[in-house]
Coordinates of C-alpha atoms in Angstrom, one line a residue:
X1 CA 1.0 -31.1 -18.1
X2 CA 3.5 -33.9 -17.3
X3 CA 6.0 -34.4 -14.8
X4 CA 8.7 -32.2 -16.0
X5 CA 11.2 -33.7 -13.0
X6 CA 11.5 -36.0 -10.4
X7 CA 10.8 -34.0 -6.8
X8 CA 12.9 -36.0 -4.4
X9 CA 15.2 -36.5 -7.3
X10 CA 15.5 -32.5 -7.8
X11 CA 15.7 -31.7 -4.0
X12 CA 17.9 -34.6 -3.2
X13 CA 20.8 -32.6 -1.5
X14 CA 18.0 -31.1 0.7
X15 CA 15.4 -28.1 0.9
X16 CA 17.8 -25.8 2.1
X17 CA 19.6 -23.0 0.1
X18 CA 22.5 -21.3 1.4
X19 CA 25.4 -19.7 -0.5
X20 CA 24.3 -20.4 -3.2
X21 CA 24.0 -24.2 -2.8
X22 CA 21.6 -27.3 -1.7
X23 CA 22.2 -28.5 1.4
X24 CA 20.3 -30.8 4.1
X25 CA 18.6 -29.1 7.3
X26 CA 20.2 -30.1 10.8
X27 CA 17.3 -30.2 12.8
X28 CA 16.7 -33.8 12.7
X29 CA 13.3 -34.0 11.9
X30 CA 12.4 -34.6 8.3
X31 CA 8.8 -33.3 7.0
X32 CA 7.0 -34.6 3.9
X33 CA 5.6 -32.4 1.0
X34 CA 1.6 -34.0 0.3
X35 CA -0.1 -33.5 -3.0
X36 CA -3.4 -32.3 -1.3
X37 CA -5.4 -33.8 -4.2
X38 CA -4.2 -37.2 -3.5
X39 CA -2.7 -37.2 -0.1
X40 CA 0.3 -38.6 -1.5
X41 CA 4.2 -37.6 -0.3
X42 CA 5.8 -36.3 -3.1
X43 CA 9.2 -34.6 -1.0
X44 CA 10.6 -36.0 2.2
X45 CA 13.3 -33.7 3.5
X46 CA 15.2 -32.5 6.5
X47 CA 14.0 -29.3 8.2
X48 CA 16.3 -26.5 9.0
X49 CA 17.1 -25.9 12.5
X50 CA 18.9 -22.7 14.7
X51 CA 22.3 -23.8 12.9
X52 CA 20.7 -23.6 9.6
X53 CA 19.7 -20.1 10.1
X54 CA 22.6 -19.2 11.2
X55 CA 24.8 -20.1 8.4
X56 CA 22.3 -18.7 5.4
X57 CA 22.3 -15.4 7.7
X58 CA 26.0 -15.4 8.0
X59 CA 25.8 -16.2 3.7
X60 CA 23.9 -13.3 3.4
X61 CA 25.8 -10.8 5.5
X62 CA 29.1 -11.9 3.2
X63 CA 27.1 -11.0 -0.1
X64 CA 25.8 -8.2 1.3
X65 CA 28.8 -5.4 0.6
X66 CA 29.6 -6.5 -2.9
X67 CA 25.5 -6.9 -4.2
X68 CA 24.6 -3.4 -2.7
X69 CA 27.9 -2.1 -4.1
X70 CA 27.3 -3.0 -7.7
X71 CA 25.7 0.0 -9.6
X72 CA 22.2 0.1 -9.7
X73 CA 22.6 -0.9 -13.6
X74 CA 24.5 -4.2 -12.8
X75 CA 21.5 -5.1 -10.2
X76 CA 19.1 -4.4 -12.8
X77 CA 20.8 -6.7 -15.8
X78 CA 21.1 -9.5 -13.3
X79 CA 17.5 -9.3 -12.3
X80 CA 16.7 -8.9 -16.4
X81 CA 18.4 -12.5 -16.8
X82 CA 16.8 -13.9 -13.7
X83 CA 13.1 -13.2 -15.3
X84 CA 14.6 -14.6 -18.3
X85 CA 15.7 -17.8 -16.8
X86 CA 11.9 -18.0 -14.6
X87 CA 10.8 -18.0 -18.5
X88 CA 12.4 -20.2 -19.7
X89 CA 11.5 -23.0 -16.9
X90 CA 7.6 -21.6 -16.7
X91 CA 6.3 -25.0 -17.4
X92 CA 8.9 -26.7 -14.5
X93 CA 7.1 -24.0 -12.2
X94 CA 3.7 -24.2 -12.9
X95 CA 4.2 -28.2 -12.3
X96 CA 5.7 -27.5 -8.5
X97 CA 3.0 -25.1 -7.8
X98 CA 0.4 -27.4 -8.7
X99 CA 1.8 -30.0 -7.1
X100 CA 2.9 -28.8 -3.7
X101 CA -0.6 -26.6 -3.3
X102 CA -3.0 -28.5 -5.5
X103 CA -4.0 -25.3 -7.1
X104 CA -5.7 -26.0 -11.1
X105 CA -2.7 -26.0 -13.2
X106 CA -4.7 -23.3 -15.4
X107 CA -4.3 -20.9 -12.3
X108 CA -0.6 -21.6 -11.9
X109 CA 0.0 -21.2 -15.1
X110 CA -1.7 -18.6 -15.9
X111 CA -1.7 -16.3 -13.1
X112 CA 1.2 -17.7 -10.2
X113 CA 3.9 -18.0 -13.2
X114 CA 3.6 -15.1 -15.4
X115 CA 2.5 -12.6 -12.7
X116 CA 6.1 -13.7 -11.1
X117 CA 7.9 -13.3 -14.6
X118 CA 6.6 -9.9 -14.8
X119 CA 7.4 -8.6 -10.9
X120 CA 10.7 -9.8 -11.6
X121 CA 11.1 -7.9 -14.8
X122 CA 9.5 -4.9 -12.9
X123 CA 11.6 -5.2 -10.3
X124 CA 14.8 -5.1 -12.2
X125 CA 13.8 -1.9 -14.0
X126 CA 12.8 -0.1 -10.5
X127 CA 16.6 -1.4 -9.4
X128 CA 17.5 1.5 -11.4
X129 CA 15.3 4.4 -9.9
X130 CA 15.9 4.4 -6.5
X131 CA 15.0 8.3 -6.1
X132 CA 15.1 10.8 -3.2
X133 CA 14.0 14.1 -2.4
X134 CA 15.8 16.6 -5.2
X135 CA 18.6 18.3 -3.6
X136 CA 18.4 21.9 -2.7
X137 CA 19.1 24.7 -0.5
X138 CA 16.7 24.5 2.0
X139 CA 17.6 26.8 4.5
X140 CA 19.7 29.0 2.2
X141 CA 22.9 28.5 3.9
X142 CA 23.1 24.5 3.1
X143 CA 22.7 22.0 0.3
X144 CA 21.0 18.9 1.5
X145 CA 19.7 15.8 -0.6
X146 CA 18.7 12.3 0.2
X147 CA 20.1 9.0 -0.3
X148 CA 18.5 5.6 -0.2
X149 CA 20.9 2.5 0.9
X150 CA 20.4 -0.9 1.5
X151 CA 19.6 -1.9 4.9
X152 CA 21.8 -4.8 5.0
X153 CA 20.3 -8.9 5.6
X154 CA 16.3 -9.1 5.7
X155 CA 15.1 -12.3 6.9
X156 CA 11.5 -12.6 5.7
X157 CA 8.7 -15.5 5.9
X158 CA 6.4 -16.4 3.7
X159 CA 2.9 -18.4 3.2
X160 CA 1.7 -21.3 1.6
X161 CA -1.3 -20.5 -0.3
X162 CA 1.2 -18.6 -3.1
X163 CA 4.3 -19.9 -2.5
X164 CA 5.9 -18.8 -5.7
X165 CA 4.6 -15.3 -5.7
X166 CA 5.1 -14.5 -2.1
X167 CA 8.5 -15.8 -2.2
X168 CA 8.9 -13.1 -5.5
X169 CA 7.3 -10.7 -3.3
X170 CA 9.6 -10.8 -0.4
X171 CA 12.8 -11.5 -2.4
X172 CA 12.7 -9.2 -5.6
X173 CA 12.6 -5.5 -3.9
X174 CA 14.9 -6.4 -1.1
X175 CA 17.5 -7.5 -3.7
X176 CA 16.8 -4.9 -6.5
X177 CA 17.5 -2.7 -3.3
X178 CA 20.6 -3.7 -3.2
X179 CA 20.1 -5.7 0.6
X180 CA 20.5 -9.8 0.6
X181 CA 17.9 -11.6 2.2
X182 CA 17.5 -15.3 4.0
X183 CA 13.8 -16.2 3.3
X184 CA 11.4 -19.0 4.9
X185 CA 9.0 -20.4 3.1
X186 CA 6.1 -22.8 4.4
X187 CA 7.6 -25.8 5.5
X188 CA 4.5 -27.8 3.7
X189 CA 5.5 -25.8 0.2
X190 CA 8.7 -25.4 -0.1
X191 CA 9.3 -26.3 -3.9
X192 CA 8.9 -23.5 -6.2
X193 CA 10.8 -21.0 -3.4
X194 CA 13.9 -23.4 -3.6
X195 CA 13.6 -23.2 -7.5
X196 CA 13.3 -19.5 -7.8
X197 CA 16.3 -18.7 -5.8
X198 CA 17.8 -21.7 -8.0
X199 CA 17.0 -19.7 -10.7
X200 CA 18.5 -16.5 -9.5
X201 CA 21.6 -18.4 -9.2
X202 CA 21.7 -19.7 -13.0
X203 CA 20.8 -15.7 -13.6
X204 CA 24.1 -15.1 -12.1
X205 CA 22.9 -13.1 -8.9
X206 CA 25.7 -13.8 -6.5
X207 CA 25.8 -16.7 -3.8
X208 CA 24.5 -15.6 -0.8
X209 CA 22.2 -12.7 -2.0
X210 CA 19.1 -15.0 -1.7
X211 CA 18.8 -18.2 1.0
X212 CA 16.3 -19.9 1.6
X213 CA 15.6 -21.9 5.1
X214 CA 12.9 -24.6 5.2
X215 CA 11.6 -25.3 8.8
X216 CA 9.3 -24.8 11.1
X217 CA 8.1 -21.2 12.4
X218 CA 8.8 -21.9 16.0
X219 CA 12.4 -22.9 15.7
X220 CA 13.4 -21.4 12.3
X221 CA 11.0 -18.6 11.8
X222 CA 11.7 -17.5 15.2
X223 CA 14.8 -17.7 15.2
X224 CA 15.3 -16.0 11.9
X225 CA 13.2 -13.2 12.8
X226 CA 15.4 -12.9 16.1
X227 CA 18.9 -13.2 15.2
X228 CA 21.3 -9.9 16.1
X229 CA 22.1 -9.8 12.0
X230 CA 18.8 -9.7 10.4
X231 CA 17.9 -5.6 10.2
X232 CA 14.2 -6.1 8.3
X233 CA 11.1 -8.8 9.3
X234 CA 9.1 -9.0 6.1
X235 CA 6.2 -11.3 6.9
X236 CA 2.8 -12.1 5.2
X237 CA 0.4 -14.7 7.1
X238 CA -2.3 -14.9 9.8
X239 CA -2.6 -11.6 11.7
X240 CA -2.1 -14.0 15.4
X241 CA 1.0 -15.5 14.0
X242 CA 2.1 -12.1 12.7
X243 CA 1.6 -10.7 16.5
X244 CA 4.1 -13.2 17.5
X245 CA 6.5 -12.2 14.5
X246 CA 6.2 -8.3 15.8
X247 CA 6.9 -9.3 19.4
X248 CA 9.9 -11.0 18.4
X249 CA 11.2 -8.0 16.0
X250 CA 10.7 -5.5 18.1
X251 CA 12.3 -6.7 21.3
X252 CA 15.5 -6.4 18.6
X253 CA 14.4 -3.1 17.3
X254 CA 13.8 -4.5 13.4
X255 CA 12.4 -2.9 10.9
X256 CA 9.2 -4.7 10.3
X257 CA 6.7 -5.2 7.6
X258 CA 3.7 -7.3 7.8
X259 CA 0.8 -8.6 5.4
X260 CA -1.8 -9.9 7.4
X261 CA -4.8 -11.6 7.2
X262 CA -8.3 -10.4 5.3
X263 CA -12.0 -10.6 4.9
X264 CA -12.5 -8.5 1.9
X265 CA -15.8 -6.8 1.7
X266 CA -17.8 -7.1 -1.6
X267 CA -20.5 -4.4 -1.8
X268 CA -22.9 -4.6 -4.6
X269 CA -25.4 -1.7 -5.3
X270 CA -28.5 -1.3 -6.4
X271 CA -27.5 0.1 -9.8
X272 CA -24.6 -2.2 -10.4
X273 CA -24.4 -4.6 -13.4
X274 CA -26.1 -7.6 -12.0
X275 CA -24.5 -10.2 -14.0
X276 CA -21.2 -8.8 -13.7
X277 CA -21.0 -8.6 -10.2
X278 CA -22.4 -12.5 -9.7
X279 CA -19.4 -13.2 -11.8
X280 CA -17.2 -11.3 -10.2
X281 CA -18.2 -13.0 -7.0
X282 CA -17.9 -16.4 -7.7
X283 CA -14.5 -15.4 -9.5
X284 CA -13.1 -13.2 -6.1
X285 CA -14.5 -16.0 -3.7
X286 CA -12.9 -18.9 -5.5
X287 CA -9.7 -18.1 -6.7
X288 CA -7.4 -20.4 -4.8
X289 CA -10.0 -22.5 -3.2
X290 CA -10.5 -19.2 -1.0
X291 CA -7.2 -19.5 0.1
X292 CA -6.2 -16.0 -0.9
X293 CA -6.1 -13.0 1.7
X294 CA -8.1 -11.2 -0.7
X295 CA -10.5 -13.2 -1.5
X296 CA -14.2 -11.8 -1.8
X297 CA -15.8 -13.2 1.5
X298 CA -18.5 -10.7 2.4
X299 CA -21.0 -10.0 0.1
X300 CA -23.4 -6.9 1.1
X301 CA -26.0 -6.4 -1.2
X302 CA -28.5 -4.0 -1.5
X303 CA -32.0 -5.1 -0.9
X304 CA -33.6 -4.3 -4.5
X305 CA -30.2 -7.1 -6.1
X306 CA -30.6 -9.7 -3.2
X307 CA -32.4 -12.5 -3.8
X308 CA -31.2 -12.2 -7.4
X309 CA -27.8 -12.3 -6.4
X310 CA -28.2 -14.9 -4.0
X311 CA -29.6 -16.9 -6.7
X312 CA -27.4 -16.0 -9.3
X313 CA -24.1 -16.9 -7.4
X314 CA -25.8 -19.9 -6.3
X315 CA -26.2 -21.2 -9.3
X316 CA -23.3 -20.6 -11.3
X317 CA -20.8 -21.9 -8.3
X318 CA -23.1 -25.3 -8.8
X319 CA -21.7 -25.4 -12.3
X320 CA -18.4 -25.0 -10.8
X321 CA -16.0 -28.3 -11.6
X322 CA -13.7 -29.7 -8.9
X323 CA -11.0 -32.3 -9.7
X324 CA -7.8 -33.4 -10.8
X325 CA -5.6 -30.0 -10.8
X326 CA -3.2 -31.5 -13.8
X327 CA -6.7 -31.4 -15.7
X328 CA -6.7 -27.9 -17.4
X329 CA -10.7 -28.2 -17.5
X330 CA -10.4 -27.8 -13.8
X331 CA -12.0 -25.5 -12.5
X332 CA -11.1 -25.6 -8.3
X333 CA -8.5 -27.7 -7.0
X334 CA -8.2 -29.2 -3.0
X335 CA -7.5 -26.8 0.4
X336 CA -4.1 -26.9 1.0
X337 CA -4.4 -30.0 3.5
X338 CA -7.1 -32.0 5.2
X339 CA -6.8 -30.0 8.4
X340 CA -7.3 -26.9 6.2
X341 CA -10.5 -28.4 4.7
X342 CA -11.7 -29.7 8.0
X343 CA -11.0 -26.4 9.9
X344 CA -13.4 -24.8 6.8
X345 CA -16.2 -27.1 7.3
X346 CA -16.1 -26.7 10.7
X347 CA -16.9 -22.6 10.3
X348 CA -19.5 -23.8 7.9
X349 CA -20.7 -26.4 10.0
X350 CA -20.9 -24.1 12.9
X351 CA -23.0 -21.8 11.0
X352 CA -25.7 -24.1 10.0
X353 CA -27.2 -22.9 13.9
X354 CA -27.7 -19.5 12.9
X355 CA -27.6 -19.3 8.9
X356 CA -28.4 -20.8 6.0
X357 CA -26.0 -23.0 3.4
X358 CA -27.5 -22.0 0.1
X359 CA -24.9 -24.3 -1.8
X360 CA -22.0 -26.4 -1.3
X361 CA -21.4 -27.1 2.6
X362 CA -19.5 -30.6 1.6
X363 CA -16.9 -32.4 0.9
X364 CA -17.1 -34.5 -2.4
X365 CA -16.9 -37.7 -2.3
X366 CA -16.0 -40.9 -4.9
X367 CA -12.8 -39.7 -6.7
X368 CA -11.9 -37.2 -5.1
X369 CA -12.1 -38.1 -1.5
X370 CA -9.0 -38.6 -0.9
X371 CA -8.1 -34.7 -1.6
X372 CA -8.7 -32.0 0.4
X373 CA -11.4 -31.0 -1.7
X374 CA -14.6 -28.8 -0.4
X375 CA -17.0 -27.4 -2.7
X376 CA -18.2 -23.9 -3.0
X377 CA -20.7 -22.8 -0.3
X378 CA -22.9 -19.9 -0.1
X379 CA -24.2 -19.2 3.0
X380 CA -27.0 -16.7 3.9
X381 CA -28.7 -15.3 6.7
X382 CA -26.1 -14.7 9.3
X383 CA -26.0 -11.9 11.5
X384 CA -23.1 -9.9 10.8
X385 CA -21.5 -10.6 14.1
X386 CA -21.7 -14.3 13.7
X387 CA -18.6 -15.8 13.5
X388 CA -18.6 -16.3 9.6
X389 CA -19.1 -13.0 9.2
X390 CA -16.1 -11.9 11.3
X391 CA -13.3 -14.5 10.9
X392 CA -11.0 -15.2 8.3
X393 CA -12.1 -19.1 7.1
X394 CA -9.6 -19.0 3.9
X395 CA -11.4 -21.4 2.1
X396 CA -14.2 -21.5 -0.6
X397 CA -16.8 -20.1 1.4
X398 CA -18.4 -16.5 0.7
X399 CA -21.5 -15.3 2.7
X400 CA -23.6 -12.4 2.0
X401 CA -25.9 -10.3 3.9
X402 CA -28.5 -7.6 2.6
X403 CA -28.3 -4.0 3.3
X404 CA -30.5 -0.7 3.1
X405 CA -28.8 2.3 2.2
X406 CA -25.7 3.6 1.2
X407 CA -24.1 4.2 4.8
X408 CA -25.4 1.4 6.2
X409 CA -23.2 -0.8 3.2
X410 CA -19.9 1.0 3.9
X411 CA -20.4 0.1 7.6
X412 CA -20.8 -3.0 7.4
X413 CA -18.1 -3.6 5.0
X414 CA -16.0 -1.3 7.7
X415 CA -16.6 -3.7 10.3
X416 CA -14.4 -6.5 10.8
X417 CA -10.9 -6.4 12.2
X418 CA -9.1 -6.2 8.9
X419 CA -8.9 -4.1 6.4
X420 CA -6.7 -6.0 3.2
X421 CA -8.9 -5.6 0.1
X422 CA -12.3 -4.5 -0.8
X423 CA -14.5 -4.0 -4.3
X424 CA -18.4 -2.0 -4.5
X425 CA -20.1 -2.2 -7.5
X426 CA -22.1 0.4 -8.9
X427 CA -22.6 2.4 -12.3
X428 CA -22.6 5.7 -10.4
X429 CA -19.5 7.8 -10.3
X430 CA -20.0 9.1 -6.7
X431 CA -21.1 6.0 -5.5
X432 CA -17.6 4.6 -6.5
X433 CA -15.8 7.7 -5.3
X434 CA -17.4 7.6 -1.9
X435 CA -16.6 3.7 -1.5
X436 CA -13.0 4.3 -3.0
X437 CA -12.6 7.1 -0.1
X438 CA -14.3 5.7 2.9
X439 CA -13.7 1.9 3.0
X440 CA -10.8 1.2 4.8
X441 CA -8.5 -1.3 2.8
X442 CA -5.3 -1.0 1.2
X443 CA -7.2 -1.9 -2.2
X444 CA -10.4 -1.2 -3.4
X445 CA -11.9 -2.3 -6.6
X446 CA -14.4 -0.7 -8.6
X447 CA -16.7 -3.4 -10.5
X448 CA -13.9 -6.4 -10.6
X449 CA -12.4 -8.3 -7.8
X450 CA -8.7 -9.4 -6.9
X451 CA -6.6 -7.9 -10.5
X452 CA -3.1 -7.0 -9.3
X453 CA -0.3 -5.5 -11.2
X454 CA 3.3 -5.1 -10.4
X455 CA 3.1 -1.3 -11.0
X456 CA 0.6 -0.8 -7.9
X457 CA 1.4 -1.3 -4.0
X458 CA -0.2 -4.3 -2.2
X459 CA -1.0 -4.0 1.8
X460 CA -3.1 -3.5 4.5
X461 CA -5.0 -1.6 7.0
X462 CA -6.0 -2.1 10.7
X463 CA -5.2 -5.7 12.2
X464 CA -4.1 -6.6 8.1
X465 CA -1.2 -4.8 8.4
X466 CA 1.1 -2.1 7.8
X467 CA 3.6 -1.9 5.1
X468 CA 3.3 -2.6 1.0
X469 CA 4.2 -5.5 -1.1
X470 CA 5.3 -4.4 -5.0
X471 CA 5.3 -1.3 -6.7
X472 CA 7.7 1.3 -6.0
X473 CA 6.3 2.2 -3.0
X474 CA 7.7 -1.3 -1.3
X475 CA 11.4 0.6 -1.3
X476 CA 10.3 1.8 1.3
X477 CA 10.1 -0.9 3.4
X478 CA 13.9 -2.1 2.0
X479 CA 16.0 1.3 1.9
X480 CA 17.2 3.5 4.8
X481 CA 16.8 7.0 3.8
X482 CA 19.6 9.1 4.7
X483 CA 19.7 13.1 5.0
X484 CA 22.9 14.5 3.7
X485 CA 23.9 18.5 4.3
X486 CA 26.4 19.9 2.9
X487 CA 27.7 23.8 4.4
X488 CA 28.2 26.3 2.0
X489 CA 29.1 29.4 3.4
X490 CA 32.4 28.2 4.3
X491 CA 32.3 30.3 7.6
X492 CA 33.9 29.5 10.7
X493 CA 31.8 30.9 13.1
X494 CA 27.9 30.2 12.0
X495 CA 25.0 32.3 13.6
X496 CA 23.1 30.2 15.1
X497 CA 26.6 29.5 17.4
X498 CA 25.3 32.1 19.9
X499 CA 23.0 29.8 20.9
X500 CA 25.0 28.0 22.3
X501 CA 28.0 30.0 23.0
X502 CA 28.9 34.2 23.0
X503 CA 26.7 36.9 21.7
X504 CA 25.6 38.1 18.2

């Protein structure tokens, strides 16, 4: 894939959108975008500041009344043409992603791209089936139904490890609500979140219904998620920064959604397909670099599959081939930064004391030492209240432990913190059934590993989180449901007055 566009050429007016518009940021510090598989700047730009937020919140208050007054049909045919438009720049997309994340250009394009294409399209059919309770007379005397409404401006924050699809995430069911919506992306990825609300303009959604402020989380996240016009928080990162983002919202009484962090249980056993779940594993733990809240990190296996497992992962994550992401033979791309890939091996480093590092454990060298590369590492052998066990490293790293029997796996998997995703593996329908009831995640998968779909919600237990990403269910975080009565009886003096006033 070549370079569709020139970055700072694209971007020159600035990495911030407000009304509809480029503009510069007013903080007066200016921040470089790195390619983390070279370490080179590819974007210099100035971040936003207070002032910025201010005037992409006041940008989306103004939309506000005339986007959630249009008909749920004229939403809907906007947001068709805005998954169009995405479309029709899919290669522009997969470019940025690649670029700004270092992610294999065969994962952005195709699983960051189309999965956004297709939440867009979903989104703009659910714009038109934003349903209620049926109306009915309830307590015989009164008709009563229920309304959904917009909530008005949602200021929302979003990660770097999917920039493109988190942005998509936050953005699409506040809008096919009808709300409008300043978002903040990572200040270190910042490309393909300017583009899509670029693309939302060319789509013809109004100026205004979607901003986008690029700064830092202590001056412009916190800020955004303060300010008196903001209704909704919507935020997805690390559970201790998401504490933060709760104080703040709450001290204002917002409405808050939050998509926390993960260390998704993988529990394989002793019936499962053998070869399907070492795949699977070295697919879940991978995907991203491990920089995916998802990602399989815990592997529990049942004492009869161990050693083959260990083995079997071991040896096909050797065969897995790090390099230049534009290369579509690449396999796993850089962390997101050197500090990221530093702050991995250090967990890994750590562990060496009390574990063993089967595979991987290193940084390559020669060509690719100038990336923030790490290779895959299996580690074995650690207790499972070891640190690698119970912390979220976000990084290729997975490390699995044996178990016993069947309740002792579901504990285990059970405790950490968090409580994201999970996935058991077994031919045996009540095994599945049991693991699908008892393990406490927002997902669980049944012999595969990470597969999402528009169609499903995405979110979190415990210290992950409360709230859901996608799906239908996700109005719910974006609508204010409203109880409307009407009185039929068309009599002055009601019964139940006496309760207050006179006799019977």
């Amino acid at each position: 894939m070549g370079n569709s566009f020139q970055v700072q050429d694209r971007f020159a007016d600035g990495a911030q959108y407000i009304g509809g518009r480029l503009r510069s940021g007013t903080s007066g510090r200016r921040h470089d975008v790195v390619n983390p598989a070279t370490g080179e700047t590819v974007y210099t730009y100035e971040l936003a500041g207070t002032a910025d937020v201010d005037a992409a919140v006041a940008a989306a208050r103004e939309a506000f009344p005339g986007w959630s007054g249009a008909t749920p049909a004229e939403r809907s045919e906007a947001m068709h043409r805005f998954a169009a438009v995405l479309a029709e720049q899919a290669d522009d997309f997969a470019y940025a992603e690649s670029l700004q994340c270092g992610k294999p250009v065969k994962l952005s394009t195709e699983f960051d791209v189309p999965g956004t294409v297709d939440n867009t399209s979903f989104f703009a059919g659910a714009a038109r089936h934003l349903e209620g309770k049926s109306a009915g007379e309830y307590d015989g005397d009164h008709t009563s139904y229920v309304r959904r409404e917009a909530i008005g401006v949602v200021g929302s924050i979003a990660p770097w490890n999917y920039p493109l699809q988190m942005a998509a995430w936050k953005v699409l069911p506040a809008i096919a609500a009808g709300n409008a919506i300043v978002l903040k992306p990572a200040e270190i990825t910042p490309l393909t979140s300017l583009m899509f609300a670029q693309a939302a303009t060319e789509a013809g959604i109004p100026d205004g219904v979607i901003n986008i402020v690029t700064g830092a989380g202590r001056d412009a996240g916190e800020h955004l998620v303060g300010h008196p016009d903001v209704v909704m928080t919507s935020f997805t990162g690390s559970t201790a920064v998401g504490k933060r983002v709760a104080e703040i919202a709450t001290s204002t009484v917002k409405r808050l959604h939050l998509e926390l962090g993960g260390k998704a249980p993988f529990v394989v056993f002793d019936d499962a397909d053998l070869e399907a779940a070492v795949n699977g594993a070295v697919a879940g733990s991978l995907i991203n670099t491990g920089q995916d809240c998802t990602a399989a990190t815990r592997a529990y296996v049942q004492r009869p599959l161990y050693d083959a497992f260990v083995q079997g992962v071991a040896a096909l994550m050797e065969t897995v081939r790090l390099g230049d992401p534009f290369d579509p033979k690449t396999d796993l791309g850089p962390l997101i930064s050197h500090a990221q890939r530093d702050r991995v091996a250090a967990f890994v480093e750590r562990a060496r004391a009390y574990a063993t590092v089967v595979t991987g454990g290193e940084a390559p060298g020669g060509e690719l030492a100038d990336g923030a590369y790490y290779r895959p590492t299996l580690v074995a052998g650690a207790a499972q209240d070891s640190e690698i066990v119970q912390a979220e490293i976000f990084g290729p790293v997975l490390v699995v432990l044996p178990f016993d029997t069947d309740d002792e796996g579901i504990a285990l998997a059970n405790d950490t913190p968090y409580g994201l995703a999970a996935s058991a593996w077994t031919r045996d329908l009540y095994r599945a059934n049991r693991a699908t009831r008892e393990i406490k995640a927002g997902c669980v998968w049944i012999n595969d590993h990470i597969p999402i779909i528009s169609e499903m919600p995405h979110g979190g237990y415990k210290a992950s989180g409360f709230g859901k990403d996608m799906s239908a269910y996700s109005f719910e975080e974006y609508t204010q449901v409203k109880h409307v009565m009407y009185d039929n009886t068309a009599v002055a003096r009601k019964d139940w007055h006496r309760t207050i006033f006179g006799d019977r």
